[in-house]
Coordinates of C-alpha atoms in Angstrom, one line a residue:
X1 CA 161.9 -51.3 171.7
X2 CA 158.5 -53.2 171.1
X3 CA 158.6 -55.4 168.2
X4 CA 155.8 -55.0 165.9
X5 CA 154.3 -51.6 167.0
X6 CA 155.6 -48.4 165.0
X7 CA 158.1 -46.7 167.1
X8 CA 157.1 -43.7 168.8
X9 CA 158.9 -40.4 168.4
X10 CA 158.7 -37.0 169.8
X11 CA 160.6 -33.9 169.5
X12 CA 161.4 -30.6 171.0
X13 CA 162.2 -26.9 169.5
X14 CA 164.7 -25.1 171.7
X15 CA 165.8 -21.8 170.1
X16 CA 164.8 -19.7 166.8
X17 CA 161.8 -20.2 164.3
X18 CA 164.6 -21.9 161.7
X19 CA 164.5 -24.5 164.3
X20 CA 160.8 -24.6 165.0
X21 CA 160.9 -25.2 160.7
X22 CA 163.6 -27.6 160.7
X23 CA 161.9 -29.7 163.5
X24 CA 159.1 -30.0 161.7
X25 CA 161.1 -31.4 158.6
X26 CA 162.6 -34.0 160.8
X27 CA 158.8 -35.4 162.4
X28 CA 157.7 -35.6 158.8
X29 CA 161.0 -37.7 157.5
X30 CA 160.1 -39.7 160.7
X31 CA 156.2 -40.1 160.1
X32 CA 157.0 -40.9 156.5
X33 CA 159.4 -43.4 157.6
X34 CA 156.1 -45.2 159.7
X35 CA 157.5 -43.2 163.2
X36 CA 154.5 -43.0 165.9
X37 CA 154.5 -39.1 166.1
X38 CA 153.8 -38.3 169.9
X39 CA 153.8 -35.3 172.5
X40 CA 157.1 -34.3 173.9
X41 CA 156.5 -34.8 177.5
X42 CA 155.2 -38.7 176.8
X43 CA 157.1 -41.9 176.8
X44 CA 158.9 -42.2 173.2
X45 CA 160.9 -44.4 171.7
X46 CA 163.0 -41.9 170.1
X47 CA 163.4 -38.7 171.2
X48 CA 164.6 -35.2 168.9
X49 CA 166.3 -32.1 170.7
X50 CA 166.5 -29.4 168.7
X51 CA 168.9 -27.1 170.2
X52 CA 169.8 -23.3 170.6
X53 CA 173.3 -22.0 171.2
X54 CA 172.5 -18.6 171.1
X55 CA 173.3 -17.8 174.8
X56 CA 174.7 -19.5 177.7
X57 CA 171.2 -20.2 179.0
X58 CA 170.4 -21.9 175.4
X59 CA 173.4 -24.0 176.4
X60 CA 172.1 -24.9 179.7
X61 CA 168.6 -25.4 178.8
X62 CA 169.5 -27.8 175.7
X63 CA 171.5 -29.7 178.8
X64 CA 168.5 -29.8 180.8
X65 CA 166.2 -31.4 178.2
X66 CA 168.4 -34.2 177.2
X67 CA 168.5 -35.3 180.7
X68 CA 164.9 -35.0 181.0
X69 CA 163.8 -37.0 177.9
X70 CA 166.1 -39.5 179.8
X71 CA 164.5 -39.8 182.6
X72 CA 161.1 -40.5 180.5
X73 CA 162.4 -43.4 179.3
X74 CA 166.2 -44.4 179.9
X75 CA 166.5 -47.0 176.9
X76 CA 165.1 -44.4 174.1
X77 CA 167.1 -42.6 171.5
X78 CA 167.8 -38.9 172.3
X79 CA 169.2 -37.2 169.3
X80 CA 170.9 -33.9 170.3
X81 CA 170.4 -31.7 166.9
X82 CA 170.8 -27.9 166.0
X83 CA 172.8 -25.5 166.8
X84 CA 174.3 -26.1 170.6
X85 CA 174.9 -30.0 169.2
X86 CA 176.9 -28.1 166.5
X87 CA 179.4 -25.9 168.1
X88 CA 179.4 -28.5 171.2
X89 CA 179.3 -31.9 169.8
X90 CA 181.6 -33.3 172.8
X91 CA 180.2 -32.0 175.3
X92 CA 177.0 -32.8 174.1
X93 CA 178.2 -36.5 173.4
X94 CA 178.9 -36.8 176.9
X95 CA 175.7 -35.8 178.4
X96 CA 173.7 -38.8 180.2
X97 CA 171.4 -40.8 177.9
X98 CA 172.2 -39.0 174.5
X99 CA 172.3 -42.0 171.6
X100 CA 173.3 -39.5 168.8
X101 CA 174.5 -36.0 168.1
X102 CA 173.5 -34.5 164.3
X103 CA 174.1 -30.9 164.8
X104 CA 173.0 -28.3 162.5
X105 CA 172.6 -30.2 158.9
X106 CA 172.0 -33.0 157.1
X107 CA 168.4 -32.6 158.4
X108 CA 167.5 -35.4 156.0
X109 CA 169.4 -38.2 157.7
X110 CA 167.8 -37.7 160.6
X111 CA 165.8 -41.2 160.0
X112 CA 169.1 -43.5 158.9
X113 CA 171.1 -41.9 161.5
X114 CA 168.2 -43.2 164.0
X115 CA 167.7 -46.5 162.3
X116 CA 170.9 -46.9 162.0
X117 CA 171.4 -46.5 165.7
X118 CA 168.8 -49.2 166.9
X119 CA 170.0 -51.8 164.4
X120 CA 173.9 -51.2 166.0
X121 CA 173.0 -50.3 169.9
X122 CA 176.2 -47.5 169.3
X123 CA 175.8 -44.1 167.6
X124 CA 178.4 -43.7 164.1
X125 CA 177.0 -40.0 163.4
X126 CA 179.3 -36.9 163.5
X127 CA 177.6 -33.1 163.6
X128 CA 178.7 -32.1 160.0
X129 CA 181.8 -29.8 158.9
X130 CA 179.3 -26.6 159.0
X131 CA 182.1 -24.3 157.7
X132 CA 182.0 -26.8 154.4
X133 CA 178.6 -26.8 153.7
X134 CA 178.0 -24.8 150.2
X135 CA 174.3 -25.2 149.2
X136 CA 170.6 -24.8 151.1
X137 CA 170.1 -28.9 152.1
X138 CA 167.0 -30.1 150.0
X139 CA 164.7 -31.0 152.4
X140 CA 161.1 -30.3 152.4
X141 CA 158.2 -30.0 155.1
X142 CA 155.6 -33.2 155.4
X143 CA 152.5 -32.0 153.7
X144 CA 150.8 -32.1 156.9
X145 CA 153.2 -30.2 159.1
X146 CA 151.0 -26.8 159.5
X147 CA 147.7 -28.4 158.9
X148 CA 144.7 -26.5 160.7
X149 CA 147.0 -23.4 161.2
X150 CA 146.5 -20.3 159.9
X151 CA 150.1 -18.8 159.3
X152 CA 153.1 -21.4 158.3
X153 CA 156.9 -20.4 158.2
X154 CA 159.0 -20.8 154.9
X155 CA 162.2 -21.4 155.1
X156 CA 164.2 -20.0 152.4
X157 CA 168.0 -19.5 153.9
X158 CA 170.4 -21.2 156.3
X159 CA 173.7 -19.7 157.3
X160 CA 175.1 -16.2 158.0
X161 CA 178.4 -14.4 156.6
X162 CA 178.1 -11.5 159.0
X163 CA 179.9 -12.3 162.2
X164 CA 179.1 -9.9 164.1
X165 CA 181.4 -9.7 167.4
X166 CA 178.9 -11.3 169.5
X167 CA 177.2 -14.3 167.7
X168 CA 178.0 -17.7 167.2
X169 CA 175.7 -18.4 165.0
X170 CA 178.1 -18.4 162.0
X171 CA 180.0 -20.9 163.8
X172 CA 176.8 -22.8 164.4
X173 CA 175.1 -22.8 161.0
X174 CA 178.1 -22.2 158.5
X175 CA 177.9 -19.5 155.5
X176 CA 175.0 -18.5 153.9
X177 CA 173.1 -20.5 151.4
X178 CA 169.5 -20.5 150.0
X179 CA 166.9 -22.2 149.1
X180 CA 166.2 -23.0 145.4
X181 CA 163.2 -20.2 144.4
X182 CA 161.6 -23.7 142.8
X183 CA 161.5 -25.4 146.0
X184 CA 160.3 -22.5 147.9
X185 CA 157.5 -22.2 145.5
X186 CA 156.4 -26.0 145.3
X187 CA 156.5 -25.9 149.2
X188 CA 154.4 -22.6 149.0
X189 CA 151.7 -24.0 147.1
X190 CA 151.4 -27.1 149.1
X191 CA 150.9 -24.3 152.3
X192 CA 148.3 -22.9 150.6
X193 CA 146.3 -26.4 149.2
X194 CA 146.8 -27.3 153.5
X195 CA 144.6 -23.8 154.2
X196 CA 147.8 -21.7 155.4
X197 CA 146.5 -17.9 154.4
X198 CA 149.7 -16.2 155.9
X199 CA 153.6 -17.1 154.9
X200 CA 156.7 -16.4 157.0
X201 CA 159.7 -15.9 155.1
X202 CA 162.4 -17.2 157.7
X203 CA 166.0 -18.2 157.5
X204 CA 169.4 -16.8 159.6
X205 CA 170.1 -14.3 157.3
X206 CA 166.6 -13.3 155.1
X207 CA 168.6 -10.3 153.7
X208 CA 171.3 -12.9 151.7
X209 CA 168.7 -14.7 150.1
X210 CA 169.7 -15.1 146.3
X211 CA 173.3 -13.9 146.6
X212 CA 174.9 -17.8 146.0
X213 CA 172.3 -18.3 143.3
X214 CA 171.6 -17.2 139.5
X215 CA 168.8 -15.1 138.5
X216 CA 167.0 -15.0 142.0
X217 CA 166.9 -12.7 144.6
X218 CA 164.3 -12.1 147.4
X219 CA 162.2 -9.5 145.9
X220 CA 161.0 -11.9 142.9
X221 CA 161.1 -14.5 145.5
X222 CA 158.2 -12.3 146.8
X223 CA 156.9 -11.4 143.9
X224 CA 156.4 -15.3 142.7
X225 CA 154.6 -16.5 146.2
X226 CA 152.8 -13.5 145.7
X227 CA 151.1 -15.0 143.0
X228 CA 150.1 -18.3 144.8
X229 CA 146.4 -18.5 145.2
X230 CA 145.1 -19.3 148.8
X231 CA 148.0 -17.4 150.3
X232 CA 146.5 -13.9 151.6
X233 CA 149.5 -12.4 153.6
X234 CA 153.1 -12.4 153.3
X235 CA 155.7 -11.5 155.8
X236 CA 159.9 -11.1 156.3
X237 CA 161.3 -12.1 159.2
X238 CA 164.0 -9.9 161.1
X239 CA 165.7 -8.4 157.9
X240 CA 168.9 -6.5 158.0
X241 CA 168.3 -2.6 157.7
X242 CA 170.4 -2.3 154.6
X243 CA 168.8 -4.4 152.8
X244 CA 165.9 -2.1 153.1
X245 CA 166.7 0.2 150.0
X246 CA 164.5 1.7 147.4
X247 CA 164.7 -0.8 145.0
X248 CA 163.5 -3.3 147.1
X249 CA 160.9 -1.2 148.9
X250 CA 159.5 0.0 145.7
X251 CA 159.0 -3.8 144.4
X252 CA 157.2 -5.1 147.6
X253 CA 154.7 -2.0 148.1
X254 CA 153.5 -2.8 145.1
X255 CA 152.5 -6.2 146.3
X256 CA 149.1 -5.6 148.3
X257 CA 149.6 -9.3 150.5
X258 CA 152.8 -8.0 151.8
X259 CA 152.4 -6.8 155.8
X260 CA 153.0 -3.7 156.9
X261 CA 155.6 -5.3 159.6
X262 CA 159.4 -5.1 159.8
X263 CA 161.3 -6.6 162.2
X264 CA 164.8 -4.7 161.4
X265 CA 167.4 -5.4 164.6
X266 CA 169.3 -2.9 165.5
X267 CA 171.1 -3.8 168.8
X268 CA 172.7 -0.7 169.3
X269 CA 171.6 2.9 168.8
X270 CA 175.3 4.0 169.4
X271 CA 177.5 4.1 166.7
X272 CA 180.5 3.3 168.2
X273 CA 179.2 0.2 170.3
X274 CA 177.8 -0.4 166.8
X275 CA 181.2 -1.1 165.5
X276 CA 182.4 -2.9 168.6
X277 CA 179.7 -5.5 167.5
X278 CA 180.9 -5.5 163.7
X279 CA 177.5 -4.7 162.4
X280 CA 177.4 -3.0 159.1
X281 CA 175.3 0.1 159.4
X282 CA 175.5 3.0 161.4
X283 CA 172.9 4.9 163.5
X284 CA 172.3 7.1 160.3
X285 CA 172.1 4.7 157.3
X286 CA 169.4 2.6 159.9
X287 CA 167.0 5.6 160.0
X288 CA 167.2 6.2 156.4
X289 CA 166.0 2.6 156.1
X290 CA 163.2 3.3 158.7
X291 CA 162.2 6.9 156.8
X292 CA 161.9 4.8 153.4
X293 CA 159.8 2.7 154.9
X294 CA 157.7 4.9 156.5
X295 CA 157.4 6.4 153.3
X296 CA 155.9 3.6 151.6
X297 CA 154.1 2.4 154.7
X298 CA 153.1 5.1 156.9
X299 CA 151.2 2.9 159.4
X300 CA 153.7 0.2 159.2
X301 CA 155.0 -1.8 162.3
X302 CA 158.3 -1.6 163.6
X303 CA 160.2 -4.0 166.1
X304 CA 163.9 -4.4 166.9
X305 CA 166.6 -6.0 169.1
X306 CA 168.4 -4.5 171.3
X307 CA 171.4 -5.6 173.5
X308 CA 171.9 -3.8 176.9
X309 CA 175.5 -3.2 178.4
X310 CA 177.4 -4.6 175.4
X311 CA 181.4 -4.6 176.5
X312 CA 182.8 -1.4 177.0
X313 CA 179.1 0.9 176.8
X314 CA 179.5 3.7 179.3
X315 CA 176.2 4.9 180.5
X316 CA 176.9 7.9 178.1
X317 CA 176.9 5.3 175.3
X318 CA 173.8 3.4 176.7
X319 CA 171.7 7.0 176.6
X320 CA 172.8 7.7 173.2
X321 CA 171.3 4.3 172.1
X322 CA 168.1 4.7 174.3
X323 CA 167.5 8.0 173.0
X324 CA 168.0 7.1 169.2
X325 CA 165.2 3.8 170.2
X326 CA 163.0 6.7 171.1
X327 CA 163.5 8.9 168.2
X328 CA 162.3 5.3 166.1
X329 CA 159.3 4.9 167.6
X330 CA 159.4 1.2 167.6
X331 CA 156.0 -0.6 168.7
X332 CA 158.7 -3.3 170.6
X333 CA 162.0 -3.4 171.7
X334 CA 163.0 -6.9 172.1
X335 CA 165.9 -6.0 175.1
X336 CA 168.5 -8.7 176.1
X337 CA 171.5 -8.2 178.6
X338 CA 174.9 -8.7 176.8
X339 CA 175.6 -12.6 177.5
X340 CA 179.1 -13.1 176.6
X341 CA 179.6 -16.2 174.5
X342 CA 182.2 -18.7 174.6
X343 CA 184.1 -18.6 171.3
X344 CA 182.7 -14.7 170.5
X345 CA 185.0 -12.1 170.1
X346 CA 183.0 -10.0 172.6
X347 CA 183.5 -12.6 175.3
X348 CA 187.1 -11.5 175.8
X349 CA 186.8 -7.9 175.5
X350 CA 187.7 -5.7 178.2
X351 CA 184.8 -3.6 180.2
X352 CA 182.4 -6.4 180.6
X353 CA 179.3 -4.7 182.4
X354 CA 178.5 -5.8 185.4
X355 CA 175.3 -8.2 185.6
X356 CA 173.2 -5.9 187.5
X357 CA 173.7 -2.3 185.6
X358 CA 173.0 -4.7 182.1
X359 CA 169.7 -5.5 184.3
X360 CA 168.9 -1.9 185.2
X361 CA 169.2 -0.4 181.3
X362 CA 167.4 -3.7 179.9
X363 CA 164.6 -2.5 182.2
X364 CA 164.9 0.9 180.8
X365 CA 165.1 -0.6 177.3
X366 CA 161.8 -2.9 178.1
X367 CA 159.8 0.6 180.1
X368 CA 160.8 2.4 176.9
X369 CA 159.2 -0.4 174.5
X370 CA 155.7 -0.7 176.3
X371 CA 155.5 2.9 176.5
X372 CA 156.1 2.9 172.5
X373 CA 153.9 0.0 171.9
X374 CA 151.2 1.2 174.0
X375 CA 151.5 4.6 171.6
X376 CA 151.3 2.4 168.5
X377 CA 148.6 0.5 169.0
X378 CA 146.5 3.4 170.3
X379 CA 146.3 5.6 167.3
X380 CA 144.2 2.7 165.4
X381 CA 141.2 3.4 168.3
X382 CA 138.1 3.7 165.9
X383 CA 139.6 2.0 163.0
X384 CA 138.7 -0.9 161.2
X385 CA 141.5 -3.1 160.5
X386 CA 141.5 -6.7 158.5
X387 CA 142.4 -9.4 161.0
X388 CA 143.4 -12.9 160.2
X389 CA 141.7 -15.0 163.5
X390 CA 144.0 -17.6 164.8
X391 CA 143.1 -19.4 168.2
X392 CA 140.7 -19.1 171.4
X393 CA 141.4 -16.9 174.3
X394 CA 138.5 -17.2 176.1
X395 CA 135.1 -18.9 175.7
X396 CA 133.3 -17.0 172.6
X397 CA 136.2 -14.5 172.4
X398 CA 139.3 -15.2 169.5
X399 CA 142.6 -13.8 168.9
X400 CA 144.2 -13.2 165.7
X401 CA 146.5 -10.5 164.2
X402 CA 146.0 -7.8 161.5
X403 CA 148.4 -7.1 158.8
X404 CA 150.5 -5.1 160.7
X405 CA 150.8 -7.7 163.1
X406 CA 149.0 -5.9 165.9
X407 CA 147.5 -8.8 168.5
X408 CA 143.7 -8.2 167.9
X409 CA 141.0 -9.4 170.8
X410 CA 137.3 -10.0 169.7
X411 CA 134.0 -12.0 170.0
X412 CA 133.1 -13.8 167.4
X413 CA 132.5 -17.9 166.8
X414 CA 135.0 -20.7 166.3
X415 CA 133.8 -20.3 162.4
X416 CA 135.9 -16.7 162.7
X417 CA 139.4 -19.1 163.0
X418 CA 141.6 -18.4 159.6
X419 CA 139.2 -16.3 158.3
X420 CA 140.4 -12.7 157.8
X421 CA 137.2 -10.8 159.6
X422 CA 137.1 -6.7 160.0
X423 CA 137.3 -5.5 163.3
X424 CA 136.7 -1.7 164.9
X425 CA 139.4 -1.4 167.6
X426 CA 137.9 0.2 170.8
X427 CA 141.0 -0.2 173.1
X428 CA 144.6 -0.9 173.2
X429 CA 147.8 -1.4 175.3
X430 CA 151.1 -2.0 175.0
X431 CA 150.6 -6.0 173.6
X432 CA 146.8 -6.1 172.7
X433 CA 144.0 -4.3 170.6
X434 CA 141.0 -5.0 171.2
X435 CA 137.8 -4.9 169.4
X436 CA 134.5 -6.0 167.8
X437 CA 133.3 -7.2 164.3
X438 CA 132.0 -5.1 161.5
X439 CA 129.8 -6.8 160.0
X440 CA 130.0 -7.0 156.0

């Protein structure tokens, strides 16, 4: 380390937007704390891996970076955090070059643990007891963190009760707990003063929000950032179906910055691969949820997971859930190939797929969603539509995204960027409207 020049971090997001949200937490503790902030793929002093656990290819990839921020600069400080760092913390410890392992919380002691570290040459940090942890950790975002972009996540929940038969995330980020509604706010409104018009509401389990608290749930959540001036749009993350009841629906389509885009995961359109997977719907109560909120939202924007040769799915049982995908309309199917997961349930059941039929209906999952997304996007040909400009695609021509978070293509100025501008859509395919400015 170079005595008298601030030490240079860097950091990279492996994984979920939680972790893209809780790595930005950990650069502003470090920036705060006089930390050089620099790119990833520079030399640093320290570097931040914030990991992803999901699959066995999140495991291997989390691997791979660790090694490679060694090889950028063999005396730094590589601190394995997330989610892989949690459930792994040996393995990870014994991984070439790694100085500390942090796992999945105490986010805010990211800069002792690394001071503490360069003043000892030897690493006295433990991945936390996850399974302990009661209440959402107080930590905050720097007030710089999303400045110059146009749409800004919000964390508001960590953890997940569920355990469904194929996740570890339970395992990796402990039981449910959220976010004081006053913290949310004050971290709202310092979004909006930073020129943020759109808000993500993100966490592992949106749908809990509220349930470990008093007098706050996720509707007046909502309803209070609704309020905030500066922010124009509001969005929910991937939100259980049952959560998606009248009550609830009723309260939100009242609130006009509220997108017309659900991201409900369904997984399975098969009810008994359904219960295999210990979800807690069936094929019926998910398309009531869809029908109310098609009811309140007639143009509204529907996208899903699903999971392609789960254990023991015949091909009658993959049918059954392709055909009730269909019968949704969704404008995307986001399809994955069953990955069994060490420490899953699913990993040891019997009639594991082989890898090349979970190939051939993830293809048919993935034909079936451009052909629906293609559908979705065409029927707003000759409409005007509000959309929020976000970045460059080409010289003189911008991307953004309406509110019903439809990729919009269109020529207009660098002025146009996080400005919400109306735009007549003359074409569209599966991923991509395009269009052209109406003027005011």
């Amino acid at each position: 380390m170079s005595a008298g020049k601030p030490l240079r971090a860097a950091a990279l997001t492996l994984g979920c937007k939680v972790n893209a949200y809780d790595t930005e937490v950990m650069l502003g503790l470090l920036s705060k704390a006089g930390y050089e902030i620099v790119p990833f793929d520079s030399e640093a002093d320290v570097y931040i891996i914030n990991t992803c656990t999901v699959t066995n290819t999140g495991d291997k990839k989390s691997r791979q970076m660790a090694r490679r921020a060694a090889s950028m600069n063999s005396r730094a400080v590589i601190a394995l955090c997330g989610c892989y760092a949690q459930v792994n913390p040996e393995e990870a410890k014994n991984i070439p070059g790694v100085s500390l392992v942090l796992g999945s919380a105490d986010r805010g002691r990211i800069v002792d643990a690394i001071d503490r570290f360069i003043a000892r040459g030897s690493a006295s940090e433990e991945s936390a007891l996850i399974m302990d942890k009661r209440e959402y950790e107080p930590v905050f975002l720097s007030s710089g963190a999303f400045s110059g972009k146009t749409r800004a996540y919000l964390k508001i929940e960590d953890g997940c009760h569920n355990f469904c038969s194929y996740c570890i995330i339970p395992y990796a980020r402990g039981p449910a707990r959220s976010r004081r509604p006053e913290d949310a706010l004050a971290e709202a409104r310092r979004l909006a003063s930073g020129g943020v018009k759109e808000i993500v509401l993100t966490g592992i389990h949106v749908a809990s929000y509220g349930k470990d608290l008093k007098n706050a749930d996720l509707a007046g959540l909502i309803s209070k950032i609704h309020e905030i001036d500066g922010i124009e749009r509001l969005r929910l993350s991937s939100i259980e179906p049952g959560f998606m009841d009248s009550g609830f629906l009723e309260k939100i389509s009242a609130l006009p910055k509220v997108c017309c885009h659900f991201h409900l995961s369904l997984q399975s359109g098969c009810d008994k691969t359904l219960k295999a997977m210990n979800r807690r719907y069936d094929t019926h109560e998910y398309s009531q949820s869809i029908d109310r909120i098609r009811e309140r939202y007639p143009e509204a924007n529907l996208t899903t997971d699903m999971i392609a040769g789960f254990p023991g799915e015949t091909e009658e049982d993959f049918m059954e859930s392709y055909e009730f995908a269909r019968q949704m309309k969704f404008s995307k199917i986001h399809a994955f190939p069953y990955s069994p997961k060490k420490g899953t349930p699913a990993a040891s059941f019997a009639g594991q797929i082989p890898r090349a039929e979970k190939a051939r209906r993830q293809a048919l999952l993935l034909e079936l969603s451009d052909e629906a997304g293609k559908a979705y996007h065409s029927q707003f040909i000759g409409q005007s539509l509000p959309v929020l400009f976000e970045c460059e695609a080409d010289t003189d021509i911008y991307d953004g995204h309406a509110a019903n978070y439809m990729k919009v293509r269109a020529a207009c100025s660098a002025s146009a960027v996080n400005q919400i501008l109306n735009v007549k859509i003359v074409s569209a395919g599966k991923d991509l409207a395009e269009g052209e400015i109406v003027q005011r």
